[in-house]
Coordinates of C-alpha atoms in Angstrom, one line a residue:
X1 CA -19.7 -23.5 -49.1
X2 CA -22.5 -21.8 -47.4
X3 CA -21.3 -18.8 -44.7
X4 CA -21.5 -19.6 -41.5
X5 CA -21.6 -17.0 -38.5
X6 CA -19.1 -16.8 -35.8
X7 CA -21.1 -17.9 -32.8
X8 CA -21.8 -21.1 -34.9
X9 CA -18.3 -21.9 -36.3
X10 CA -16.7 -24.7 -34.1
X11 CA -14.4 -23.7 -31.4
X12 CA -10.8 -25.0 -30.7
X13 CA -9.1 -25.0 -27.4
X14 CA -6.7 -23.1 -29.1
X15 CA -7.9 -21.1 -32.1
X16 CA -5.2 -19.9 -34.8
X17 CA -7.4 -16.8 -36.1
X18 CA -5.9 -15.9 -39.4
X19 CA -4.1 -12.0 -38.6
X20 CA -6.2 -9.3 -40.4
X21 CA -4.0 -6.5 -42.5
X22 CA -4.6 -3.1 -41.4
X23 CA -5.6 -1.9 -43.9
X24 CA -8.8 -4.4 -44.0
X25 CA -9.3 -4.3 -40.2
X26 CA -12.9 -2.5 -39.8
X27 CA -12.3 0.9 -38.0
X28 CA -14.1 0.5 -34.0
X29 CA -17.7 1.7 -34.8
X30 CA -17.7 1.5 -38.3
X31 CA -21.6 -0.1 -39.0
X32 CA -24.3 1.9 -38.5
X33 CA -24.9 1.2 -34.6
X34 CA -21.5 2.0 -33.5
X35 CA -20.8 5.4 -36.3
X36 CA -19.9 8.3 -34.8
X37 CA -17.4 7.4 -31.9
X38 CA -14.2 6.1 -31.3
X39 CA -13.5 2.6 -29.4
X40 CA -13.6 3.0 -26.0
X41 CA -10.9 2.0 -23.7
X42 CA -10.7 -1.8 -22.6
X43 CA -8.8 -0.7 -19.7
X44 CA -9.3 2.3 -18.8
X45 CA -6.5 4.1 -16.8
X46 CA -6.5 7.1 -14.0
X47 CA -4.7 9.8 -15.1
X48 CA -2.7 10.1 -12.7
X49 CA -1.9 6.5 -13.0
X50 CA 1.5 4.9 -11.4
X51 CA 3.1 2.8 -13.3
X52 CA 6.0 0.8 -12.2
X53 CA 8.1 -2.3 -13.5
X54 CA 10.9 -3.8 -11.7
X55 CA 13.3 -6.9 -12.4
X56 CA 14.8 -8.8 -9.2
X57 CA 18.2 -8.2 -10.0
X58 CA 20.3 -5.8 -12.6
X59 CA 23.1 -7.7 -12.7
X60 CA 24.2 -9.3 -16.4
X61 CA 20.7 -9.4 -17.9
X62 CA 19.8 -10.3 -21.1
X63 CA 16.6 -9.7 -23.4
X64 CA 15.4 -13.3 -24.6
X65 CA 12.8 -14.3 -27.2
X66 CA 9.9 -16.3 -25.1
X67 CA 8.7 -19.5 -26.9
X68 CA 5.0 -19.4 -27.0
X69 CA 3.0 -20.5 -30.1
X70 CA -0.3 -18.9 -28.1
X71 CA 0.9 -15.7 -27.6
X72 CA 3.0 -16.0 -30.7
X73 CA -0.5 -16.2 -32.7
X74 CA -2.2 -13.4 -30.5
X75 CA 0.3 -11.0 -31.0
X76 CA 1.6 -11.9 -34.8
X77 CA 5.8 -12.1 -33.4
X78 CA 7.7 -13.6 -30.6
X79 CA 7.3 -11.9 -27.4
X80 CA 10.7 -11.0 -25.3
X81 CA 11.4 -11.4 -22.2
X82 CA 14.2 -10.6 -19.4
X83 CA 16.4 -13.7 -18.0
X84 CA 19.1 -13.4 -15.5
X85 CA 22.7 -14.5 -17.7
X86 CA 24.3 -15.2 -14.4
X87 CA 21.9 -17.5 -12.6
X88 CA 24.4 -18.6 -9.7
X89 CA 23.3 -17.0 -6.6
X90 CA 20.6 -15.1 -8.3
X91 CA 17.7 -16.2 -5.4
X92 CA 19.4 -15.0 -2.5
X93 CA 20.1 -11.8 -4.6
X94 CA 16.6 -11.3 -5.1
X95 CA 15.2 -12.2 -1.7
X96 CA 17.1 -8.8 -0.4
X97 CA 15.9 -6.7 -3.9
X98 CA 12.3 -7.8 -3.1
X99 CA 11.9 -6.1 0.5
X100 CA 13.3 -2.6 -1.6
X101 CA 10.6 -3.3 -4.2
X102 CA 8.2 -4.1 -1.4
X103 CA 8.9 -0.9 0.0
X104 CA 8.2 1.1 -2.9
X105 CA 5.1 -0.9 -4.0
X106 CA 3.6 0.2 -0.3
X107 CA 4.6 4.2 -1.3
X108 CA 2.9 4.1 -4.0
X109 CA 0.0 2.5 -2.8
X110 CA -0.7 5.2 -0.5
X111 CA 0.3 8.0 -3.1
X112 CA -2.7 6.2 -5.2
X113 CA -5.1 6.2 -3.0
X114 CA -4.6 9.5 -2.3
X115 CA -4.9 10.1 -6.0
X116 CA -8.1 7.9 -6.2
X117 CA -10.2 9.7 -3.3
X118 CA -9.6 13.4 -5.0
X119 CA -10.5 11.8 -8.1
X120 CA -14.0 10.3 -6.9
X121 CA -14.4 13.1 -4.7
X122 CA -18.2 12.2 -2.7
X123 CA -18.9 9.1 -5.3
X124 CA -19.6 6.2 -4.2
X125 CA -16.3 4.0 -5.3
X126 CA -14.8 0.7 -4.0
X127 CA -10.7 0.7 -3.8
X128 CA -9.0 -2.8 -4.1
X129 CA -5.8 -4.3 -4.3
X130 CA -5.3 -7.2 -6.6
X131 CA -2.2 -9.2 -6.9
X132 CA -2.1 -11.8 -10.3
X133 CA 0.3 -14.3 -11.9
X134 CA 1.8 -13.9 -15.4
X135 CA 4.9 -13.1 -17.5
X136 CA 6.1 -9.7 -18.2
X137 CA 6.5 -10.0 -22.1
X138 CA 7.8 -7.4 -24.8
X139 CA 6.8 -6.5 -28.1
X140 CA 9.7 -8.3 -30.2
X141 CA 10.2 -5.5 -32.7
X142 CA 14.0 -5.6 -33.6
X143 CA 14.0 -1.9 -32.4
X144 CA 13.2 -2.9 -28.7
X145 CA 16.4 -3.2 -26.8
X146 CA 17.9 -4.3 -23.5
X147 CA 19.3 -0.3 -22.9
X148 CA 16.0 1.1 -24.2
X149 CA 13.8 -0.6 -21.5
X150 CA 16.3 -0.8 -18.7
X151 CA 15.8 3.8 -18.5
X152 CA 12.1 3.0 -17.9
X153 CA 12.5 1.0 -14.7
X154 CA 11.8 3.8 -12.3
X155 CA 8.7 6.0 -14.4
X156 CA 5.8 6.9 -13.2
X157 CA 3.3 9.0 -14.0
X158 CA 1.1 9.2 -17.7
X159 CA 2.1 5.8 -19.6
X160 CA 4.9 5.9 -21.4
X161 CA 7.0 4.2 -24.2
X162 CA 7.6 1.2 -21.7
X163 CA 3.7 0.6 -21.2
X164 CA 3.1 0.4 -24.8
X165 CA 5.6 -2.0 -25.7
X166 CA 5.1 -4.2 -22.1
X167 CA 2.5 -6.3 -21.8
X168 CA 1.6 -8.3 -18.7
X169 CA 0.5 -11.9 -20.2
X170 CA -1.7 -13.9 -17.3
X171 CA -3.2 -17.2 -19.4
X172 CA -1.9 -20.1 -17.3
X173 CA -2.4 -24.5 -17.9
X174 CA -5.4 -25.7 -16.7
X175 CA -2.6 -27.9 -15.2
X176 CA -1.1 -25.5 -13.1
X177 CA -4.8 -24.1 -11.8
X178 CA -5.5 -27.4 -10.7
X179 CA -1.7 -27.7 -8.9
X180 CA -2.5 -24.5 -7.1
X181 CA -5.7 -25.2 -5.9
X182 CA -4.6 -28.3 -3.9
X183 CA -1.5 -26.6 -2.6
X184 CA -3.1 -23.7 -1.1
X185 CA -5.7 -26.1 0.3
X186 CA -3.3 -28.8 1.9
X187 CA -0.3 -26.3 2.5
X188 CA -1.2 -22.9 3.1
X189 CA -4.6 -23.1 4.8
X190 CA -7.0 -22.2 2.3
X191 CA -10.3 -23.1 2.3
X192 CA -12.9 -23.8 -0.6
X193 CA -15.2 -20.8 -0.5
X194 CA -18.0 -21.9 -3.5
X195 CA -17.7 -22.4 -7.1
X196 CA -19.7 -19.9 -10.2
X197 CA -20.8 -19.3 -13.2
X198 CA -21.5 -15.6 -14.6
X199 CA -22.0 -13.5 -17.7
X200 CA -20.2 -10.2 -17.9
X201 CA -22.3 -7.9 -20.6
X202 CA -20.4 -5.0 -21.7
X203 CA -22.5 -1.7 -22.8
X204 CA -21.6 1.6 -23.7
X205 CA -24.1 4.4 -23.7
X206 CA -23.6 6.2 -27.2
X207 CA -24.6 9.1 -25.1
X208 CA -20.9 8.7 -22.8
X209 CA -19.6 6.3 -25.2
X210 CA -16.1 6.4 -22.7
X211 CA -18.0 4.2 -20.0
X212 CA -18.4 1.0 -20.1
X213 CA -20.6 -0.6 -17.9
X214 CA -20.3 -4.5 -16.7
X215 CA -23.8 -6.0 -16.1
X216 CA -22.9 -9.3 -14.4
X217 CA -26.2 -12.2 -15.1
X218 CA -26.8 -15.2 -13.4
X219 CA -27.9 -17.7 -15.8
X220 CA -32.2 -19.3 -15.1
X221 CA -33.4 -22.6 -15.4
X222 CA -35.4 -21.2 -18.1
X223 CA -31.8 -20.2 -20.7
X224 CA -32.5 -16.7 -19.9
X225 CA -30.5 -14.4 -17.5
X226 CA -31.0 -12.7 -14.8
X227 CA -29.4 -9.0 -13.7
X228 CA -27.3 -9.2 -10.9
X229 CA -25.2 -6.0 -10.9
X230 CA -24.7 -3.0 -13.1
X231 CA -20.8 -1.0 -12.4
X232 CA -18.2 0.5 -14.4
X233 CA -15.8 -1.1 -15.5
X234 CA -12.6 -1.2 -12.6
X235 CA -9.8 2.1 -13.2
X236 CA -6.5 1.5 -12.7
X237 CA -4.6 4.0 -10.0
X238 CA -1.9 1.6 -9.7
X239 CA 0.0 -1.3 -11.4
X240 CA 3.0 -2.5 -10.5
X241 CA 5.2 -5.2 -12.7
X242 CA 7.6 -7.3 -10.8
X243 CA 9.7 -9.9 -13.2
X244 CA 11.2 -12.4 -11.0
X245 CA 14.4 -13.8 -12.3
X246 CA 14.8 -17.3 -10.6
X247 CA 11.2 -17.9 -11.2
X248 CA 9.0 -19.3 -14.3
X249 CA 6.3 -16.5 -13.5
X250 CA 6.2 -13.2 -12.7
X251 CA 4.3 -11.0 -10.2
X252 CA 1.4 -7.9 -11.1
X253 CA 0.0 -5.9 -8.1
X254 CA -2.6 -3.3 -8.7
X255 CA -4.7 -0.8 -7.4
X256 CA -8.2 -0.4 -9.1
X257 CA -11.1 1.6 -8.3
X258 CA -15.0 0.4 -8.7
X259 CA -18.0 2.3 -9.0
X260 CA -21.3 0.7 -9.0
X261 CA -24.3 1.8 -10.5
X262 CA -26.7 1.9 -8.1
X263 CA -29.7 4.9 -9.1
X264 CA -30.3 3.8 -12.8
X265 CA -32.2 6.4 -15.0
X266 CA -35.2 4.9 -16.5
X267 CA -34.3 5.3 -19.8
X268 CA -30.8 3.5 -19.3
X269 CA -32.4 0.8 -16.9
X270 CA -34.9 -0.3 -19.9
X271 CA -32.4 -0.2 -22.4
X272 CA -30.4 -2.8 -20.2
X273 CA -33.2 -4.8 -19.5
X274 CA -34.4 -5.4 -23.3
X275 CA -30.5 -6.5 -24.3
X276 CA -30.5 -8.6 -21.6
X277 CA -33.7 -10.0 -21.7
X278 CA -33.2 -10.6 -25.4
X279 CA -30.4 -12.6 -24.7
X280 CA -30.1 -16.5 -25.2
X281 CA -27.5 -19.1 -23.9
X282 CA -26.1 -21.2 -26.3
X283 CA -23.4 -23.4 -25.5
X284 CA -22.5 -23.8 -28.9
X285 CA -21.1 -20.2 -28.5
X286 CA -17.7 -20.0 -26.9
X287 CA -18.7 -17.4 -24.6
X288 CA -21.9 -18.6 -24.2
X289 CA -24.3 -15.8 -25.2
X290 CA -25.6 -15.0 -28.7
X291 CA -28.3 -12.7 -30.0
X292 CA -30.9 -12.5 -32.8
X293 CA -30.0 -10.1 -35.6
X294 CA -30.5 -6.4 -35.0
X295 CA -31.0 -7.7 -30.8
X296 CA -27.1 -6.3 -30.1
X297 CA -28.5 -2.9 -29.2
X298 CA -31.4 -1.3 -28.0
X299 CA -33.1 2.4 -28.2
X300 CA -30.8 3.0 -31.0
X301 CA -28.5 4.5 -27.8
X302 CA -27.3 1.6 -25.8
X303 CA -25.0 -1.6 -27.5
X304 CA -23.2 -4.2 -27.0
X305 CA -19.2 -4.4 -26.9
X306 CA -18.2 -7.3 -25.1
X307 CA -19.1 -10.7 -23.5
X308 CA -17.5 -12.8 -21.2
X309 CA -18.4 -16.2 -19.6
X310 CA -16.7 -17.2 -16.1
X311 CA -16.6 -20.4 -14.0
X312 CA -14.6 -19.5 -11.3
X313 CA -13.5 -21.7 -8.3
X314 CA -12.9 -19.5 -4.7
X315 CA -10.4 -20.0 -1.9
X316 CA -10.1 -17.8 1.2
X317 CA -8.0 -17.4 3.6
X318 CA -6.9 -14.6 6.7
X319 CA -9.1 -11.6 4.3
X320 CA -7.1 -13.5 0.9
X321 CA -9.6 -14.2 -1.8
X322 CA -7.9 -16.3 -4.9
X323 CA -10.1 -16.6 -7.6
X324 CA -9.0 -19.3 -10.2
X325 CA -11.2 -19.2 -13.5
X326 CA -11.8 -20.4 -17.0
X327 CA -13.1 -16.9 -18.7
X328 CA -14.2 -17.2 -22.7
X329 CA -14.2 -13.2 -23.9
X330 CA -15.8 -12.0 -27.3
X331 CA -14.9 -8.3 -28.4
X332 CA -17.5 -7.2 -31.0
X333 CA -15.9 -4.2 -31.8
X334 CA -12.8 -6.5 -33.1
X335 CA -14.7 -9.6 -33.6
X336 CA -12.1 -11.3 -31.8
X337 CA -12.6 -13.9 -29.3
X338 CA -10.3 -15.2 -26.0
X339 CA -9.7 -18.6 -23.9
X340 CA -8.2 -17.8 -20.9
X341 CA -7.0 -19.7 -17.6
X342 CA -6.6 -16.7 -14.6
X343 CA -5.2 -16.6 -11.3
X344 CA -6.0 -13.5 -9.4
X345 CA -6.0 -13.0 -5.4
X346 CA -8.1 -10.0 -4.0
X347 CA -6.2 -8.6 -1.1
X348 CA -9.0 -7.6 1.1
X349 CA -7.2 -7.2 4.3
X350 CA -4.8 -4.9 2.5
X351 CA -7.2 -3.0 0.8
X352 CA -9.2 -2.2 4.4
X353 CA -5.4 -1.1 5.3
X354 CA -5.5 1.6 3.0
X355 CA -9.4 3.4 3.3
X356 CA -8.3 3.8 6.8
X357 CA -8.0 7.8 7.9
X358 CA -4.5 7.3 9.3
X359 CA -2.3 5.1 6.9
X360 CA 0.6 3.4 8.4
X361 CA 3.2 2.5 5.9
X362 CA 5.3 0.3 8.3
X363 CA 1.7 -2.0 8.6
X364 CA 1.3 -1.7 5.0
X365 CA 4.8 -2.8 3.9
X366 CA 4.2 -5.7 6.3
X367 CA 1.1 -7.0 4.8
X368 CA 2.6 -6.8 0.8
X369 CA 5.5 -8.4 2.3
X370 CA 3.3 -11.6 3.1
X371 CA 1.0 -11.5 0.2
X372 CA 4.6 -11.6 -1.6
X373 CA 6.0 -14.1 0.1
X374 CA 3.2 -16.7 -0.5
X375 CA 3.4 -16.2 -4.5
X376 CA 7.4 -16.4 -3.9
X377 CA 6.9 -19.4 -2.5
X378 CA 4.0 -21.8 -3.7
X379 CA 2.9 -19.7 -6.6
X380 CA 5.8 -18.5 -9.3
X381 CA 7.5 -21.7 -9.8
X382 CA 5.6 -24.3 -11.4
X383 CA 6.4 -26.9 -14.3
X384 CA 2.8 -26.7 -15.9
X385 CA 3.2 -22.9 -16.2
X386 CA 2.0 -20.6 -18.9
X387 CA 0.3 -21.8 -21.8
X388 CA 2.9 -22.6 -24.6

């Protein structure tokens, strides 16, 4: 049978990639447009980062295998996750743990953005607060115990053991998007804001190969793109885990930091132009984008790592933006690709809170308290859930 490509091979809603041993996995960088430099961080973290995870009550817990098939393929074992053994009582329990955790989330905030201004120092970066749904999974090595991830609960700081093995899993139903959307129009006031399509074009410069930069593309009329905006890709200051017992989802919030990229040199503006101008839309391609051979890079300097294609639906309400989207990802440096169903809400109002000269913690606290309160109650419990 003759070979076929990726970007032409039929996709599934649900693709089953066959796991690649280790020992044959191609090293980040290994052809001859990516030598010399090691893969650049996907996420990239502050150093300083805080990094918190919390449950909703300590009482008689218990580490549970999850049953997901998806995540169960991604991640090549059964994920685990913590469950309350003692369910009677448990929501009233964790109404009174939430306003503690509240408390602490609106510390840390301000401890971060501390962090985040002597970092930047006179740069021109953007400080949000985003707040997602998902399910606080871990690694299901046989090693990973109840007692060993209980000590974490409280760290801060550098990542630790916890981080590596805890992973914040955010693919939800297309079912459960559409439930949301009409509940937070008809019952919580939301209004339809507009509806998108991008392309998100990850480049590194072989010359700083530990930045990546986003170059977000409208699509024309004509199957070309056009440049919208050029930033780096968000740092993390913050990110909080909260696993909520009583619930079928669990709660991120998160501090990142933006930087756009406003003064491009000449040399880096033409090499962005000629990958982007040499790039053609194909919806036979998951994610939408494809290139001619030897088209991935450009100047020998600047190259493609990653593309995603969004259609996102918006909502806003009282300086709340929730964005619901269908994003298709392709990593080139792992030729791995990604479906995935997101709900994420931008806490504007919050995030004004905290660039103000004088913070005031008690406002602060208020504010999380609310943005809590509406995923407590419209969006953490919902039968169409997480993808399984």
């Amino acid at each position: 049978m003759s070979y076929v490509p990726p970007h032409k091979r039929p996709s599934n809603r649900n693709p089953t990639p066959t796991p690649v041993p280790s020992s044959l996995n191609p090293k980040p960088f290994a052809s001859p447009r990516h030598r010399q430099h090691q893969k650049p961080r996907s996420i990239p973290f502050s150093p300083r980062l805080i990094a918190r995870w919390y449950v909703t009550s300590t009482e008689s817990l218990a580490l549970v295998p999850y049953d997901s098939e998806v995540i169960e393929r991604k991640y090549g074992s059964k994920p685990l996750t913590v469950k309350g053994a003692d369910e009677a009582g448990l929501v009233e329990e964790e109404r009174g743990v939430l306003r503690g955790i509240v408390e602490q989330v609106a510390r840390d905030l301000i401890k971060a953005v501390q962090h985040a201004k002597e970092e930047s120092g006179s740069g021109d970066v953007k400080l949000f607060v985003m707040a997602r749904v998902g399910k606080v999974l871990f690694g299901g090595d046989p090693s990973v115990c109840l007692d060993s991830i209980m000590k974490f609960l409280k760290c801060e700081g550098e990542l630790n053991k916890l981080q590596a093995r805890k992973t914040f899993y955010t693919t939800v139903s297309e079912e459960y998007i559409r439930e949301v959307e009409q509940l937070l129009v008809d019952k919580c006031g939301f209004k339809f804001v507009r509806a998108k399509e991008r392309y998100y074009i990850r480049v590194i410069d072989k010359r700083q190969p530990d930045l990546i930069m986003s170059c977000k593309c409208m699509a024309l009329h004509d199957s070309g793109l056009e440049l919208y905006k050029v930033e780096h890709i968000p740092l993390r200051h913050m990110v909080t885990d909260i696993s909520c017992l009583s619930k079928n989802f669990d709660l991120r919030i998160m501090l990142n930091a933006k930087r756009a990229v406003k003064n491009l040199d000449a040399d880096v503006a033409e090499g962005i132009n000629q990958l982007i101008s040499a790039a053609v839309i194909d919806p036979e391609v998951k994610w939408g984008l494809r290139w001619p051979l030897g088209k991935e890079s450009a100047a020998d300097r600047f190259v493609i790592v990653g593309v995603w294609h969004t259609e996102e639906t918006i909502l806003n309400r009282d300086k709340i933006r929730v964005n619901m989207r269908q994003v298709n990802r392709f990593d080139y440096l792992s030729s791995t690709d990604e479906d995935s169903n997101e709900i994420s809400l931008k806490l504007i109002g919050l995030s004004e809170q905290l660039t103000e000269d004088h913070l005031c913690e008690g406002s602060i606290v208020d504010t999380i308290q609310e943005v809590v309160a509406l995923f407590w109650d419209n969006l953490l419990s919902h039968s169409t859930g997480i993808l399984c």
